CSV table of C-alpha atoms in Angstrom, one decimal:
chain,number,residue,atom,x,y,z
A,1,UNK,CA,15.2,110.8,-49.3
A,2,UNK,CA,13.3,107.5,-50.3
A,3,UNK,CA,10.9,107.8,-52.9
A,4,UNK,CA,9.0,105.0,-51.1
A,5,UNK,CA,6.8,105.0,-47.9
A,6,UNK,CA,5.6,102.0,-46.3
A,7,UNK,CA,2.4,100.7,-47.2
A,8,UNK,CA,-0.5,102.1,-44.4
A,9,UNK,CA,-2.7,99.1,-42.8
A,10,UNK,CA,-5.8,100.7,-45.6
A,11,UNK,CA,-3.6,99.8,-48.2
A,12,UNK,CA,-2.9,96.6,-46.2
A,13,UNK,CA,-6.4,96.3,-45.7
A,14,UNK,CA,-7.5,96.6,-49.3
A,15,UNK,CA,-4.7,94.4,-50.3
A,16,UNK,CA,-7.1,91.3,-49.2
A,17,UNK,CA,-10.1,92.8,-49.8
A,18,UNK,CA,-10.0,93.1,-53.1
A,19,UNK,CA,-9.4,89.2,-53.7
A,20,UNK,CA,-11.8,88.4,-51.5
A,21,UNK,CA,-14.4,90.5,-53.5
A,22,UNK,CA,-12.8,88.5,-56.3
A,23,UNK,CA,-13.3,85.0,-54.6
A,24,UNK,CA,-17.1,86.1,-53.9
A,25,UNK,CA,-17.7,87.2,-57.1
A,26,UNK,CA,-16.4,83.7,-58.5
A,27,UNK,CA,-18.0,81.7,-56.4
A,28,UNK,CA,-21.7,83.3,-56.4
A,29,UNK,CA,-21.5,83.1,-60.4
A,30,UNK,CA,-20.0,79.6,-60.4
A,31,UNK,CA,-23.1,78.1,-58.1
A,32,UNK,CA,-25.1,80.0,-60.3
A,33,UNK,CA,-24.1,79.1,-63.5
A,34,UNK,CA,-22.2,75.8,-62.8
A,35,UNK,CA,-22.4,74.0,-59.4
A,36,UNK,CA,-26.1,74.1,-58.7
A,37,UNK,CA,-27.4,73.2,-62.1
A,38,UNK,CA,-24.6,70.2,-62.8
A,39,UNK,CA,-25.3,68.6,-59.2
A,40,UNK,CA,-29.0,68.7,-60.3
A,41,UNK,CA,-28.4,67.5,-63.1
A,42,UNK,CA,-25.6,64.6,-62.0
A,43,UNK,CA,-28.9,62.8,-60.6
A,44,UNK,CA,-30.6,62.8,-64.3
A,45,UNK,CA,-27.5,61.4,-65.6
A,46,UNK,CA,-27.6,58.5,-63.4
A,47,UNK,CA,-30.9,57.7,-63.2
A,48,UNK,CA,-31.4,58.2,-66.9
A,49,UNK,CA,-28.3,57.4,-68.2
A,50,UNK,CA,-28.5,60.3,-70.5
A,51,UNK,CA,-28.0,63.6,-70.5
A,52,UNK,CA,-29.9,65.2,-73.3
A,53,UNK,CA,-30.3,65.0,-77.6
A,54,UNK,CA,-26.7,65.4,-79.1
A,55,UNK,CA,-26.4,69.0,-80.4
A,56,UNK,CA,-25.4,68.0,-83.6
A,57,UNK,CA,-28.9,66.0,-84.2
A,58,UNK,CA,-31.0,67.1,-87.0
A,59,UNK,CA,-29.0,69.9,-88.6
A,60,UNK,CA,-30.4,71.6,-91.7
A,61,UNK,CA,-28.7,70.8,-95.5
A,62,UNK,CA,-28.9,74.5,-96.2
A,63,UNK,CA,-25.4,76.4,-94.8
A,64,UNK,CA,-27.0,79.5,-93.7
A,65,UNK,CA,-30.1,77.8,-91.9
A,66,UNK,CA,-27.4,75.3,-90.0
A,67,UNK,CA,-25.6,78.1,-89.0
A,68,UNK,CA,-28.6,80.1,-87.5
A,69,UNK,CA,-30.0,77.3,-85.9
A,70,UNK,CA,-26.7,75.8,-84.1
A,71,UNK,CA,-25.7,79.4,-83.0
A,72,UNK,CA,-29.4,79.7,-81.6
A,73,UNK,CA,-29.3,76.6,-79.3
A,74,UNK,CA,-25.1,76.9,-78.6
A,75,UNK,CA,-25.4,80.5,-77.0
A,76,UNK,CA,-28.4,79.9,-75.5
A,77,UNK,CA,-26.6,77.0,-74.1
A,78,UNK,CA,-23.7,79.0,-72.9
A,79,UNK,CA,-24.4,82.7,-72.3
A,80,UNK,CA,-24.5,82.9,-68.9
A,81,UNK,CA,-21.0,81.1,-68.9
A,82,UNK,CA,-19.8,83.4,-71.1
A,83,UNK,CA,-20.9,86.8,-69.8
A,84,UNK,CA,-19.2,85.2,-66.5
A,85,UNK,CA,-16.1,84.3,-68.4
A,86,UNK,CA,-15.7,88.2,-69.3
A,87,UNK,CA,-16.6,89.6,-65.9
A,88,UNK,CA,-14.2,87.6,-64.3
A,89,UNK,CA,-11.6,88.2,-66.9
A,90,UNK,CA,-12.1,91.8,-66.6
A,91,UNK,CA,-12.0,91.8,-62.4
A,92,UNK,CA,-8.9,89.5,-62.0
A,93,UNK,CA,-6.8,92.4,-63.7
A,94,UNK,CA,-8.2,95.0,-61.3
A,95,UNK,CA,-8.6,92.7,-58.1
A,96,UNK,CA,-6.0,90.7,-58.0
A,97,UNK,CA,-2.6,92.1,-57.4
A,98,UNK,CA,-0.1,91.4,-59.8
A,99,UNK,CA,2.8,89.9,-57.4
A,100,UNK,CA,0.1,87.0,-56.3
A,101,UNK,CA,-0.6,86.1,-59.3
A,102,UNK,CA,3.3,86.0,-60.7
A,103,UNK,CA,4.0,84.0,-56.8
A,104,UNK,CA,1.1,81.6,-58.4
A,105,UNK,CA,1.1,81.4,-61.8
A,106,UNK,CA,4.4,83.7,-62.7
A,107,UNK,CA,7.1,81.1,-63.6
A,108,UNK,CA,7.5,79.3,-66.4
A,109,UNK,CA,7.9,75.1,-65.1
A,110,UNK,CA,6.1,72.2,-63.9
A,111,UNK,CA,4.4,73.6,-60.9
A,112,UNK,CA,2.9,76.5,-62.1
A,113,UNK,CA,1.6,74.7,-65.1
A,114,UNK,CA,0.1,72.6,-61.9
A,115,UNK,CA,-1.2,75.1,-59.8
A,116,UNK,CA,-2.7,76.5,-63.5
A,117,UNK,CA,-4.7,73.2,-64.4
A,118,UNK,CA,-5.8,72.7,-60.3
A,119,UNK,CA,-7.3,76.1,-60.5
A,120,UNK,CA,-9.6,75.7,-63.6
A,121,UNK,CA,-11.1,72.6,-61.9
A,122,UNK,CA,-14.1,74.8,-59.6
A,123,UNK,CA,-14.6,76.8,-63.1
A,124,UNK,CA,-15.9,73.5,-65.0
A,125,UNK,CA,-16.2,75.8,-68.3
A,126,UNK,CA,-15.8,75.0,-71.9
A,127,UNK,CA,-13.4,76.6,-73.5
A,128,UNK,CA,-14.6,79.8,-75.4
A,129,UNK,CA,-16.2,80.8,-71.8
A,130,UNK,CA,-12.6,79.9,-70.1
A,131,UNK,CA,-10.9,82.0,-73.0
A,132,UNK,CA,-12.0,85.4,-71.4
A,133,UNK,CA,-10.3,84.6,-68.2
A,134,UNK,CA,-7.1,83.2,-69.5
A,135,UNK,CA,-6.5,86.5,-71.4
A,136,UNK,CA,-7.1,88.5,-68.3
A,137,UNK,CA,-4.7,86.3,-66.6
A,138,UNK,CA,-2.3,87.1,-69.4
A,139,UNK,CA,-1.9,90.3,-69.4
A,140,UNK,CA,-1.1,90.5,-65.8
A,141,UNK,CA,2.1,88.4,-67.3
A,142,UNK,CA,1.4,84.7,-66.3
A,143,UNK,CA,3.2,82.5,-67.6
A,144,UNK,CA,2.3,80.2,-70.9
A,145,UNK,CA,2.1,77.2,-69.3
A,146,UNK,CA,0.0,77.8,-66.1
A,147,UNK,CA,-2.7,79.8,-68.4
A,148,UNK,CA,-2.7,77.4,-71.0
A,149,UNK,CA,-3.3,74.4,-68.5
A,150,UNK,CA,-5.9,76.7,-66.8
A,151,UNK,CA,-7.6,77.0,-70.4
A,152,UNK,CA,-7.5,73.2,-71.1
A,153,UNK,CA,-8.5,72.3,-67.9
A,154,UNK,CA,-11.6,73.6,-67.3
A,155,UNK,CA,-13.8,71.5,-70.1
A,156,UNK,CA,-11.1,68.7,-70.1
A,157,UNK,CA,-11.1,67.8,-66.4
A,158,UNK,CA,-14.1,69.0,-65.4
A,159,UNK,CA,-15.1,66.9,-62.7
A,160,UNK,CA,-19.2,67.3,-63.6
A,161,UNK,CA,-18.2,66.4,-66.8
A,162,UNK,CA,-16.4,62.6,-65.6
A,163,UNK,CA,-19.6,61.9,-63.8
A,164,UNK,CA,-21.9,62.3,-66.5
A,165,UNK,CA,-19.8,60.1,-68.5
A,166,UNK,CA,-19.5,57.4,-66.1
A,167,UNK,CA,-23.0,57.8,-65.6
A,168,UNK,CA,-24.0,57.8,-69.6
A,169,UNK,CA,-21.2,56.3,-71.4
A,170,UNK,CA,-19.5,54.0,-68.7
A,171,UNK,CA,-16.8,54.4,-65.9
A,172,UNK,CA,-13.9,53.1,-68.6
A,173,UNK,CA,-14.7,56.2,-71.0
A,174,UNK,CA,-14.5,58.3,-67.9
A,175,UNK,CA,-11.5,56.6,-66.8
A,176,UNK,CA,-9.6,57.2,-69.8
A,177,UNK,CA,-10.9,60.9,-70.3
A,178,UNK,CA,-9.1,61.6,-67.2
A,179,UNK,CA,-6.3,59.7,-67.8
A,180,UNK,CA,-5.5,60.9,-71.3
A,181,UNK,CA,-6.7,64.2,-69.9
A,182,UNK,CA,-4.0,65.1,-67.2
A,183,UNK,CA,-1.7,64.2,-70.3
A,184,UNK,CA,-3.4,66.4,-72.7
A,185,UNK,CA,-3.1,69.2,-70.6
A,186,UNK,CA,0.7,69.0,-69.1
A,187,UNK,CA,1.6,67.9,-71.8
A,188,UNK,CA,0.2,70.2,-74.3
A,189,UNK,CA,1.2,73.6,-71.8
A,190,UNK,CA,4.6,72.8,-70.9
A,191,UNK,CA,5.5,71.9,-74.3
A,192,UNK,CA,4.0,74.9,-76.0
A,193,UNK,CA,5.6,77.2,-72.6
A,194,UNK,CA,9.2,75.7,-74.4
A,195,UNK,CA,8.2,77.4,-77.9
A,196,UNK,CA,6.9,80.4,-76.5
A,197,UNK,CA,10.7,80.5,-73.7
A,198,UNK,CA,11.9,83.8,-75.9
A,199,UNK,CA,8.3,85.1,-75.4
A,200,UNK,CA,8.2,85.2,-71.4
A,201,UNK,CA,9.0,87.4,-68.7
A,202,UNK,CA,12.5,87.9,-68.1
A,203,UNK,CA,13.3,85.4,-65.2
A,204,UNK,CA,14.9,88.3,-63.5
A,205,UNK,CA,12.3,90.7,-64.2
A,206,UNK,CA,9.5,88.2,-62.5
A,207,UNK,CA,11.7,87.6,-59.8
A,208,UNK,CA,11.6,91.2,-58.6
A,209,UNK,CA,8.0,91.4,-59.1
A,210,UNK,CA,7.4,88.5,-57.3
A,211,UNK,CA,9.3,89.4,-54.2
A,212,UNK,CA,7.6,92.4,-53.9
A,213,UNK,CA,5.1,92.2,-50.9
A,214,UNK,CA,2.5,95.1,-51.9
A,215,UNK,CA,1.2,95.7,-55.5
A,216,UNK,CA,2.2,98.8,-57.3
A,217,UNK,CA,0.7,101.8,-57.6
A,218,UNK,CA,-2.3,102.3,-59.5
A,219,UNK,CA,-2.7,104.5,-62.1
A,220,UNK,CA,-5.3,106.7,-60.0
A,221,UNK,CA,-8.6,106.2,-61.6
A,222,UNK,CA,-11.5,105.5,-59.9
A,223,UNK,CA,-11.9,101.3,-59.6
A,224,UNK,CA,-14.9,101.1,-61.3
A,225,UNK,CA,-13.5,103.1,-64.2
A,226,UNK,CA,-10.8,101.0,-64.4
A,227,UNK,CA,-13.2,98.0,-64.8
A,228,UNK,CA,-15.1,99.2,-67.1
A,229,UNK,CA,-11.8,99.7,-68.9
A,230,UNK,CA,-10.7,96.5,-68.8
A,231,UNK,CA,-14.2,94.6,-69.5
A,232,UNK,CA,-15.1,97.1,-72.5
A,233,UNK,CA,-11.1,95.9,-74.2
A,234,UNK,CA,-11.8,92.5,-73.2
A,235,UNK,CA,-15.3,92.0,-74.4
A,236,UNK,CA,-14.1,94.0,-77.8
A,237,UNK,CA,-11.7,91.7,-78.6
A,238,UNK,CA,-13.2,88.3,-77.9
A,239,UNK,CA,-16.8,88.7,-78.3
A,240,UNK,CA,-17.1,89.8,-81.8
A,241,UNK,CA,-15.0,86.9,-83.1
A,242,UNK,CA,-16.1,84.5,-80.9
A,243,UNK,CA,-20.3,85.2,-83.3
A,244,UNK,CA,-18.9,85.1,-86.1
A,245,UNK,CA,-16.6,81.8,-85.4
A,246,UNK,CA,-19.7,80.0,-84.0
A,247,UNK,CA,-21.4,80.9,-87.1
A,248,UNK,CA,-19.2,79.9,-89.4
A,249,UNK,CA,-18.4,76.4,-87.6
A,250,UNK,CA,-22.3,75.7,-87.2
A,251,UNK,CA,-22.5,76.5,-91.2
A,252,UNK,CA,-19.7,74.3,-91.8
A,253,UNK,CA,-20.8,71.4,-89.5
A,254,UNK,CA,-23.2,70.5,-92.5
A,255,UNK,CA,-19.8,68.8,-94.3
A,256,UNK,CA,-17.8,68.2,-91.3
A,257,UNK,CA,-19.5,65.7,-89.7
A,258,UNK,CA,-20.3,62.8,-91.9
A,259,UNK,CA,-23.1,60.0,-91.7
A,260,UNK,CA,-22.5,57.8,-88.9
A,261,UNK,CA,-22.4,53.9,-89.8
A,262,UNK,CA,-21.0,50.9,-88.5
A,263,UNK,CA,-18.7,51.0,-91.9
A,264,UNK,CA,-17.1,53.7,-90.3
A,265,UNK,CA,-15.5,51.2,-87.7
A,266,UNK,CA,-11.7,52.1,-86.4
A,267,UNK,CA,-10.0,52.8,-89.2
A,268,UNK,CA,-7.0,54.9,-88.9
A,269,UNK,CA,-8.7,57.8,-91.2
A,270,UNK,CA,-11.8,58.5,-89.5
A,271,UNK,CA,-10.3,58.5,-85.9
A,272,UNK,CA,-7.4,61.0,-87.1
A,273,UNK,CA,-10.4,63.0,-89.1
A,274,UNK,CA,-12.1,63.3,-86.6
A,275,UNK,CA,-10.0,64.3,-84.0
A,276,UNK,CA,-9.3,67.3,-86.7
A,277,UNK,CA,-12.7,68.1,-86.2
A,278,UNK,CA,-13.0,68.1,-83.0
A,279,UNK,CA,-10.0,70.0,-82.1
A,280,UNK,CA,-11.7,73.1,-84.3
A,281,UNK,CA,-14.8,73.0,-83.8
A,282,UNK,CA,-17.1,74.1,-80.7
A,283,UNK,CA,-19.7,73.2,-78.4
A,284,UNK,CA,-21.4,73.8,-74.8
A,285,UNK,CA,-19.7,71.9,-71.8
A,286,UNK,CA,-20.5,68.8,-71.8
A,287,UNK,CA,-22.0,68.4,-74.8
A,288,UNK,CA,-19.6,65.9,-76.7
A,289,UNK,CA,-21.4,63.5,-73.8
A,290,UNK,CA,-24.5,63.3,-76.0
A,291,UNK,CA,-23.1,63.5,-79.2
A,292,UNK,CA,-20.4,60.7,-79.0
A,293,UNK,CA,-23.4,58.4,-77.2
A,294,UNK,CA,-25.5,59.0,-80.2
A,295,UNK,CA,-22.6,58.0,-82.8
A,296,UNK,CA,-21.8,55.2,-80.7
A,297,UNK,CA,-25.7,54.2,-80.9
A,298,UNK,CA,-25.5,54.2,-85.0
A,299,UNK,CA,-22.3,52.1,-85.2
A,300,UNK,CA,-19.8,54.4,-85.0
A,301,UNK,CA,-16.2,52.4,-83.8
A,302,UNK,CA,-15.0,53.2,-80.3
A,303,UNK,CA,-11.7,55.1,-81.4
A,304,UNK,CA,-13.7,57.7,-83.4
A,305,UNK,CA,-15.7,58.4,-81.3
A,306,UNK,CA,-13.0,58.9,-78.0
A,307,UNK,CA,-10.9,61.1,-80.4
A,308,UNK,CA,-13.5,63.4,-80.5
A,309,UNK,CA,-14.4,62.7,-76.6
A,310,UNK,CA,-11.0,64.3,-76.3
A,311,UNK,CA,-11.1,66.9,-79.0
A,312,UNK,CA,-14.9,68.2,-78.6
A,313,UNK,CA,-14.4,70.4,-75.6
A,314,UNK,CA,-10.1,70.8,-75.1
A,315,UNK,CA,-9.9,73.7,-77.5
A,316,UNK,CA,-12.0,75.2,-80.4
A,317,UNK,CA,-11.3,77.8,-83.7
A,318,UNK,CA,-13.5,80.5,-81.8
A,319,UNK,CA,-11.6,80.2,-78.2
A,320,UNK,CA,-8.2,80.0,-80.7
A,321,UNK,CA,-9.4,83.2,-82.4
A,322,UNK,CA,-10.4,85.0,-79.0
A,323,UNK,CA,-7.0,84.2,-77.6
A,324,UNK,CA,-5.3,85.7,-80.6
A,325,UNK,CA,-3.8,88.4,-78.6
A,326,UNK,CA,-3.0,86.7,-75.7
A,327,UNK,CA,-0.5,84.3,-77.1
A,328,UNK,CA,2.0,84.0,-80.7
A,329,UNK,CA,0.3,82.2,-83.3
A,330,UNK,CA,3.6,80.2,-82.9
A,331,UNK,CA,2.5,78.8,-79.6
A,332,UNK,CA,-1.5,78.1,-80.9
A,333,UNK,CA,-0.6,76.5,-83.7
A,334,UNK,CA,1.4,74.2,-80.9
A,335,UNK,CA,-1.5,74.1,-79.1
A,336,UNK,CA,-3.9,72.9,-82.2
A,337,UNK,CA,-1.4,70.2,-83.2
A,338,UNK,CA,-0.7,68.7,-80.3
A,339,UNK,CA,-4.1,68.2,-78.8
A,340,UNK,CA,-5.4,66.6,-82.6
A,341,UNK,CA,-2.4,63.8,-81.8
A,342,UNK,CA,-3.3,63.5,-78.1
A,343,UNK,CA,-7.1,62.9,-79.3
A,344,UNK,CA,-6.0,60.2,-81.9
A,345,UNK,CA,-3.6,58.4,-80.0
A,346,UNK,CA,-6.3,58.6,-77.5
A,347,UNK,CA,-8.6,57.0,-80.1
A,348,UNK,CA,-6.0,54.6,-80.7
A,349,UNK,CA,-5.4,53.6,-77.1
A,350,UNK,CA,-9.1,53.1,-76.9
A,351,UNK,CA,-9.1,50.7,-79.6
A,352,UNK,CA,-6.6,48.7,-77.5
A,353,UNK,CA,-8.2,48.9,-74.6
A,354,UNK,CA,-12.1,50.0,-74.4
């Protein structure tokens, strides 16, 4: 006798409802934390032609002082984003079955890595707050390359993001953002999902699981238990690294960014220096907006300051560190090095162009 019956129209039934409790979830957090306040605040960027004081403005000589006070204004510039980040993390592991996510995201190739970076554009998050999800998504076995374009693509195409920079900066910064954007991040995931090829899902092994038309068993706990599970792990191993990262980086930031002057102009060194900086260090969505207008407003070149438009919010060291587990060191090392050469030959093509 067959060890398998036929699924029952309730498990049929809660086969859809569950991602639809997913969906609503998503989207009543997202107008809370993203749409509403960005559309609001699209108007200020246009009629102001601003968007707020560059984070970076002001910052105390003394280490520990800088790093209290950037901490202060970055979480309470992000928190809501973040606690959303791990909520949603946690539910798409419990909500989602498996075999839609593998149809999706499963395969490692060009249109996963698409359907990976089309996805993160409703989530318009920076990347530390992204860095929750992508690990949920990870260990329910996505590929590389459709979670790594999901992480890059929620702060680098961010579509609130574009228009505040046509609005503040100009249509040609925006222009090239989105440009050298899509680049960064198809480029940057389908070249790291080749390092990582002996890392993946047996080919075979995701086919099965992907022709499978109802979810597996579960392991018979209650749902909520299983939640609680899965937010508890996934707050435990991003949250405490993620403080002490954004301490350490808003300590540091007294020596990595250096007085802004026209004699900084497009040399070269300052816009491959900074795109090293960039790439590591960490800020609220949006935020490089501001702090690339004010450099540009003391004299700092155009190719500078567009390697760190495209370094600022792609990656950071505390979304790096919270994805520790969810990828080889192998493949975020990739990650690092390719998007500090994608941000200074974007500084360089601005040079040419802007």
């Amino acid at each position: 006798m067959s060890s398998f019956s036929s699924p029952t129209p309730t498990n049929k039934t809660s086969a859809w409802l569950k991602p639809l409790l997913f969906v609503l979830v998503a989207a009543v957090g997202l107008y809370y934390v993203k749409w509403s306040p960005y559309y609001a605040k699209s108007f200020v960027a246009a009629d102001k032609h601003s968007i707020g004081a560059s984070i970076l403005a002001n910052a105390p000589a003394a280490p520990w002082s800088a790093a209290l006070e950037y901490a202060e204004i970055y979480f309470l510039a992000i928190w809501k984003a973040a606690v959303l980040g791990i909520v949603l993390g946690s539910l798409v592991q419990v909500l989602i079955p498996r075999d839609w996510l593998l149809r999706m995201f499963g395969r490692a190739g060009l249109g996963a890595t698409l359907r990976g970076g089309l996805f993160a554009l409703p989530g318009m998050m920076c990347s530390c707050c992204a860095a929750p999800v992508v690990a949920g998504m990870r260990r329910q076995q996505v590929s590389v390359g459709a979670a790594l374009a999901f992480w890059i693509a929620n702060p680098v195409l961010n579509p609130a993001t574009l228009v505040f920079m046509g609005f503040v900066l100009g249509w040609h910064f925006a222009a090239l953002r989105l440009v050298a954007g899509i680049l960064l991040v198809l480029g940057v995931a389908l070249i790291a999902q080749r390092v990582a090829q002996s890392e993946t899902l047996p080919q075979a092994a995701m086919d099965a699981l992907a022709a499978t038309e109802y979810e597996p068993l579960e392991d018979g706990r209650h749902f909520l238990v299983r939640w609680g599970s899965k937010l508890w792990q996934l707050f435990w191993t991003t949250a405490p690294v993620y403080i002490v990262a954004v301490l350490a980086l808003g300590a540091a930031r007294v020596w990595l960014f250096p007085q802004v002057d026209a004699a900084m102009g497009n040399s070269l060194l300052w816009i491959v220096a900074l795109a090293v900086v960039g790439t590591l260090f960490v800020i609220p969505t949006a935020a490089e907006i501001p702090i690339v207008q004010s450099m540009l407003s003391l004299g700092m070149g155009v190719g500078p300051a567009v390697a760190l438009l495209m370094t600022l919010p792609s990656i950071s060291l505390p979304s790096l560190l919270m994805l520790r587990h969810s990828f080889t060191s192998r493949v975020l090392t990739t990650v690092t090095l390719l998007t500090m050469l994608i941000g200074a030959a974007s500084g360089l093509a601005a040079v040419a162009l802007l």
